PDB file of C-alpha atoms in Angstrom:
ATOM      1  CA  HIS A   1       0.088  -0.043   0.280  1.00 50.00           C
ATOM      2  CA  SER A   2       1.128   3.004  -0.175  1.00 47.00           C
ATOM      3  CA  PRO A   3       2.600   5.065   2.281  1.00 51.00           C
ATOM      4  CA  THR A   4       0.865   8.110   1.845  1.00 52.00           C
ATOM      5  CA  PHE A   5      -2.775   6.936   2.728  1.00 50.00           C
ATOM      6  CA  SER A   6      -3.897   6.561   5.913  1.00 49.00           C
ATOM      7  CA  HIS A   7      -6.988   4.615   7.777  1.00 49.00           C
ATOM      8  CA  ARG A   8      -7.420   7.296  10.069  1.00 49.00           C
ATOM      9  CA  THR A   9      -8.196   9.398   8.095  1.00 48.00           C
ATOM     10  CA  LEU A  10     -10.949   7.863   5.814  1.00 48.00           C
ATOM     11  CA  TYR A  11     -13.445   7.316   9.762  1.00 51.00           C
ATOM     12  CA  THR A  12     -12.431  10.922  12.015  1.00 48.00           C
ATOM     13  CA  THR A  13     -15.494  12.421  12.162  1.00 46.00           C
ATOM     14  CA  PRO A  14     -15.537  15.495  12.494  1.00 49.00           C
ATOM     15  CA  LYS A  15     -15.434  17.341  16.435  1.00 46.00           C
ATOM     16  CA  SER A  16     -17.783  19.563  15.901  1.00 48.00           C
ATOM     17  CA  ILE A  17     -20.158  16.576  15.623  1.00 50.00           C
ATOM     18  CA  MET A  18     -19.523  14.521  18.388  1.00 48.00           C
ATOM     19  CA  PRO A  19     -19.334  15.938  21.863  1.00 59.00           C
ATOM     20  CA  GLU A  20     -16.123  14.959  23.219  1.00 65.00           C
ATOM     21  CA  ALA A  21     -16.627  12.023  25.790  1.00 75.00           C
ATOM     22  CA  GLN A  22     -15.550  12.924  29.805  1.00 85.00           C
ATOM     23  CA  SER A  23     -13.681   9.823  30.274  1.00 89.00           C
ATOM     24  CA  VAL A  24     -10.236   8.227  31.591  1.00 92.00           C
ATOM     25  CA  GLN A  25      -9.180   4.702  31.685  1.00 93.00           C
ATOM     26  CA  VAL A  26      -7.603   3.136  34.845  1.00 94.00           C
ATOM     27  CA  PHE A  27      -6.267  -0.423  35.251  1.00 92.00           C
ATOM     28  CA  GLY A  28      -6.242  -1.891  38.807  1.00 93.00           C
ATOM     29  CA  LYS A  29      -3.369  -4.530  39.274  1.00 94.00           C
ATOM     30  CA  LYS A  30      -3.413  -7.676  42.138  1.00 93.00           C
ATOM     31  CA  LYS A  31      -1.359 -10.214  40.707  1.00 93.00           C
ATOM     32  CA  THR A  32      -1.563 -11.869  37.297  1.00 96.00           C
ATOM     33  CA  ALA A  33      -4.869 -10.299  37.181  1.00 96.00           C
ATOM     34  CA  THR A  34      -5.613  -7.256  35.998  1.00 96.00           C
ATOM     35  CA  ALA A  35      -8.741  -4.561  35.095  1.00 96.00           C
ATOM     36  CA  CYS A  36      -9.790  -2.167  32.698  1.00 96.00           C
ATOM     37  CA  ALA A  37     -11.547   0.235  33.972  1.00 96.00           C
ATOM     38  CA  PHE A  38     -13.140   2.775  31.682  1.00 94.00           C
ATOM     39  CA  ALA A  39     -15.399   6.141  34.063  1.00 93.00           C
ATOM     40  CA  LYS A  40     -16.952   8.244  31.827  1.00 92.00           C
ATOM     41  CA  GLN A  41     -20.520  10.249  32.494  1.00 91.00           C
ATOM     42  CA  GLY A  42     -23.246   8.488  32.782  1.00 91.00           C
ATOM     43  CA  ARG A  43     -26.139   7.509  34.997  1.00 90.00           C
ATOM     44  CA  GLY A  44     -24.689   5.667  38.575  1.00 90.00           C
ATOM     45  CA  LEU A  45     -23.539   2.262  37.097  1.00 92.00           C
ATOM     46  CA  ILE A  46     -20.719  -0.321  37.522  1.00 93.00           C
ATOM     47  CA  LYS A  47     -20.638  -2.949  35.341  1.00 95.00           C
ATOM     48  CA  VAL A  48     -17.747  -6.572  35.157  1.00 95.00           C
ATOM     49  CA  ASN A  49     -17.499  -7.655  32.121  1.00 94.00           C
ATOM     50  CA  GLY A  50     -20.611  -6.928  31.368  1.00 93.00           C
ATOM     51  CA  GLN A  51     -22.559  -8.074  34.309  1.00 94.00           C
ATOM     52  CA  PRO A  52     -23.194  -5.588  36.511  1.00 94.00           C
ATOM     53  CA  ILE A  53     -21.497  -5.436  39.625  1.00 92.00           C
ATOM     54  CA  GLU A  54     -24.237  -6.974  41.937  1.00 92.00           C
ATOM     55  CA  ASN A  55     -23.286 -10.460  40.313  1.00 92.00           C
ATOM     56  CA  ILE A  56     -19.718 -10.544  40.860  1.00 91.00           C
ATOM     57  CA  GLU A  57     -19.153 -14.486  42.239  1.00 87.00           C
ATOM     58  CA  PRO A  58     -18.040 -15.586  44.504  1.00 88.00           C
ATOM     59  CA  GLU A  59     -20.630 -14.209  46.830  1.00 90.00           C
ATOM     60  CA  CYS A  60     -18.919 -13.688  50.043  1.00 90.00           C
ATOM     61  CA  LEU A  61     -15.494 -11.017  47.980  1.00 92.00           C
ATOM     62  CA  ARG A  62     -18.487  -9.632  46.601  1.00 93.00           C
ATOM     63  CA  LEU A  63     -18.522  -7.034  49.308  1.00 92.00           C
ATOM     64  CA  LYS A  64     -14.552  -6.236  48.302  1.00 92.00           C
ATOM     65  CA  ALA A  65     -15.166  -4.868  45.773  1.00 92.00           C
ATOM     66  CA  PHE A  66     -17.850  -2.873  46.539  1.00 92.00           C
ATOM     67  CA  GLU A  67     -16.006  -1.414  48.672  1.00 93.00           C
ATOM     68  CA  PRO A  68     -15.017   1.657  47.515  1.00 92.00           C
ATOM     69  CA  VAL A  69     -18.463   2.251  46.378  1.00 92.00           C
ATOM     70  CA  LEU A  70     -19.107   1.735  50.132  1.00 92.00           C
ATOM     71  CA  ILE A  71     -16.233   3.887  51.511  1.00 92.00           C
ATOM     72  CA  LEU A  72     -17.231   7.757  48.920  1.00 91.00           C
ATOM     73  CA  GLY A  73     -20.493   6.954  49.364  1.00 90.00           C
ATOM     74  CA  GLN A  74     -23.373   5.886  46.613  1.00 89.00           C
ATOM     75  CA  ASP A  75     -23.523   9.814  45.713  1.00 89.00           C
ATOM     76  CA  LYS A  76     -20.108  10.476  44.444  1.00 88.00           C
ATOM     77  CA  PHE A  77     -20.711   7.876  42.337  1.00 90.00           C
ATOM     78  CA  ALA A  78     -24.339   8.879  41.502  1.00 90.00           C
ATOM     79  CA  ASN A  79     -23.435  10.493  37.662  1.00 90.00           C
ATOM     80  CA  LEU A  80     -20.513   7.770  36.581  1.00 91.00           C
ATOM     81  CA  ASP A  81     -20.849   4.711  34.471  1.00 93.00           C
ATOM     82  CA  ILE A  82     -17.562   2.754  35.709  1.00 94.00           C
ATOM     83  CA  ARG A  83     -17.007  -0.282  32.728  1.00 95.00           C
ATOM     84  CA  ILE A  84     -14.106  -2.405  34.108  1.00 95.00           C
ATOM     85  CA  ARG A  85     -12.585  -5.502  32.131  1.00 96.00           C
ATOM     86  CA  VAL A  86     -10.500  -8.180  34.104  1.00 95.00           C
ATOM     87  CA  LYS A  87      -8.768 -11.057  32.720  1.00 95.00           C
ATOM     88  CA  GLY A  88      -6.571 -13.181  34.453  1.00 95.00           C
ATOM     89  CA  GLY A  89      -5.315 -14.435  37.912  1.00 93.00           C
ATOM     90  CA  GLY A  90      -8.021 -16.500  40.275  1.00 94.00           C
ATOM     91  CA  TYR A  91     -11.582 -15.061  41.140  1.00 92.00           C
ATOM     92  CA  THR A  92     -10.141 -13.695  45.081  1.00 94.00           C
ATOM     93  CA  ALA A  93      -7.178 -11.507  42.518  1.00 95.00           C
ATOM     94  CA  GLN A  94      -9.801 -10.382  40.091  1.00 95.00           C
ATOM     95  CA  ILE A  95     -11.901  -9.330  43.013  1.00 95.00           C
ATOM     96  CA  TYR A  96      -8.886  -7.103  44.238  1.00 95.00           C
ATOM     97  CA  ALA A  97      -8.023  -6.588  40.813  1.00 96.00           C
ATOM     98  CA  ILE A  98     -11.550  -5.149  40.400  1.00 95.00           C
ATOM     99  CA  ARG A  99     -11.183  -3.336  43.286  1.00 95.00           C
ATOM    100  CA  SER A 100      -8.383  -1.161  42.698  1.00 95.00           C
ATOM    101  CA  ALA A 101      -9.672  -0.280  39.564  1.00 95.00           C
ATOM    102  CA  ILE A 102     -12.887   1.047  40.798  1.00 94.00           C
ATOM    103  CA  ALA A 103     -10.662   3.480  43.536  1.00 93.00           C
ATOM    104  CA  LYS A 104      -8.749   4.250  40.854  1.00 94.00           C
ATOM    105  CA  SER A 105     -10.631   5.240  38.293  1.00 93.00           C
ATOM    106  CA  ILE A 106     -12.534   7.213  40.696  1.00 92.00           C
ATOM    107  CA  VAL A 107      -9.255   9.877  41.657  1.00 92.00           C
ATOM    108  CA  ALA A 108      -8.381  10.296  38.019  1.00 92.00           C
ATOM    109  CA  TYR A 109     -11.900  10.904  36.773  1.00 92.00           C
ATOM    110  CA  TYR A 110     -11.922  13.383  40.055  1.00 91.00           C
ATOM    111  CA  ALA A 111      -8.645  14.909  38.876  1.00 90.00           C
ATOM    112  CA  LYS A 112      -9.337  15.409  35.346  1.00 90.00           C
ATOM    113  CA  TYR A 113     -13.248  16.509  35.333  1.00 88.00           C
ATOM    114  CA  VAL A 114     -14.179  17.755  38.788  1.00 86.00           C
ATOM    115  CA  ASP A 115     -10.737  19.862  40.808  1.00 86.00           C
ATOM    116  CA  GLU A 116      -7.611  18.897  42.514  1.00 87.00           C
ATOM    117  CA  SER A 117      -9.023  19.510  46.454  1.00 91.00           C
ATOM    118  CA  ALA A 118     -11.881  17.121  45.483  1.00 88.00           C
ATOM    119  CA  LYS A 119      -9.457  14.244  44.359  1.00 89.00           C
ATOM    120  CA  ASN A 120      -7.107  15.073  47.347  1.00 90.00           C
ATOM    121  CA  GLU A 121     -10.222  14.660  49.466  1.00 91.00           C
ATOM    122  CA  LEU A 122     -11.492  11.240  47.959  1.00 89.00           C
ATOM    123  CA  ARG A 123      -7.498  10.125  47.651  1.00 90.00           C
ATOM    124  CA  ALA A 124      -7.022  10.679  51.414  1.00 91.00           C
ATOM    125  CA  THR A 125     -10.520   8.669  52.341  1.00 89.00           C
ATOM    126  CA  LEU A 126      -9.500   5.784  50.144  1.00 83.00           C
TER     127      LEU A 126
END
C-alpha cells in the first residue's frame, strides 16, 4: 500500500459532530489479574465484564469489590458509569483488581474533570 494512505483520515468524524465524552481509563492489578476500568459520565452504573457488579461471584467477596463505593458513598458515583474488563489470575485476585480499578478510576476522573481538592479528599478517604 502507498505510504500516503491512512485509515485514520478515512474514518474520523469532525469534532463538532461528536461531543467529547468525559472519560478516563485506568488499570487495577493484583498478582496476575488485570482489571481495566473505563469511567465516563453516566448515571451510576458499574459493570464488570458486561454484568452488573451485583452479580459478582463468589458472593462472600462481592463486598470487597464494593468497598470503594461503600467508603465514598453512592452519591460520588451517581453521575459516573464504570465499565470494567478483568482477566487473568484467580477469582480472589480478580476481585481485588476490580476494587483497585474502581478506586483508581474515581480518583482519576475527579482529578481530570472535577477539581484537585476533591481528588485529594477522595484519595485521603480511600
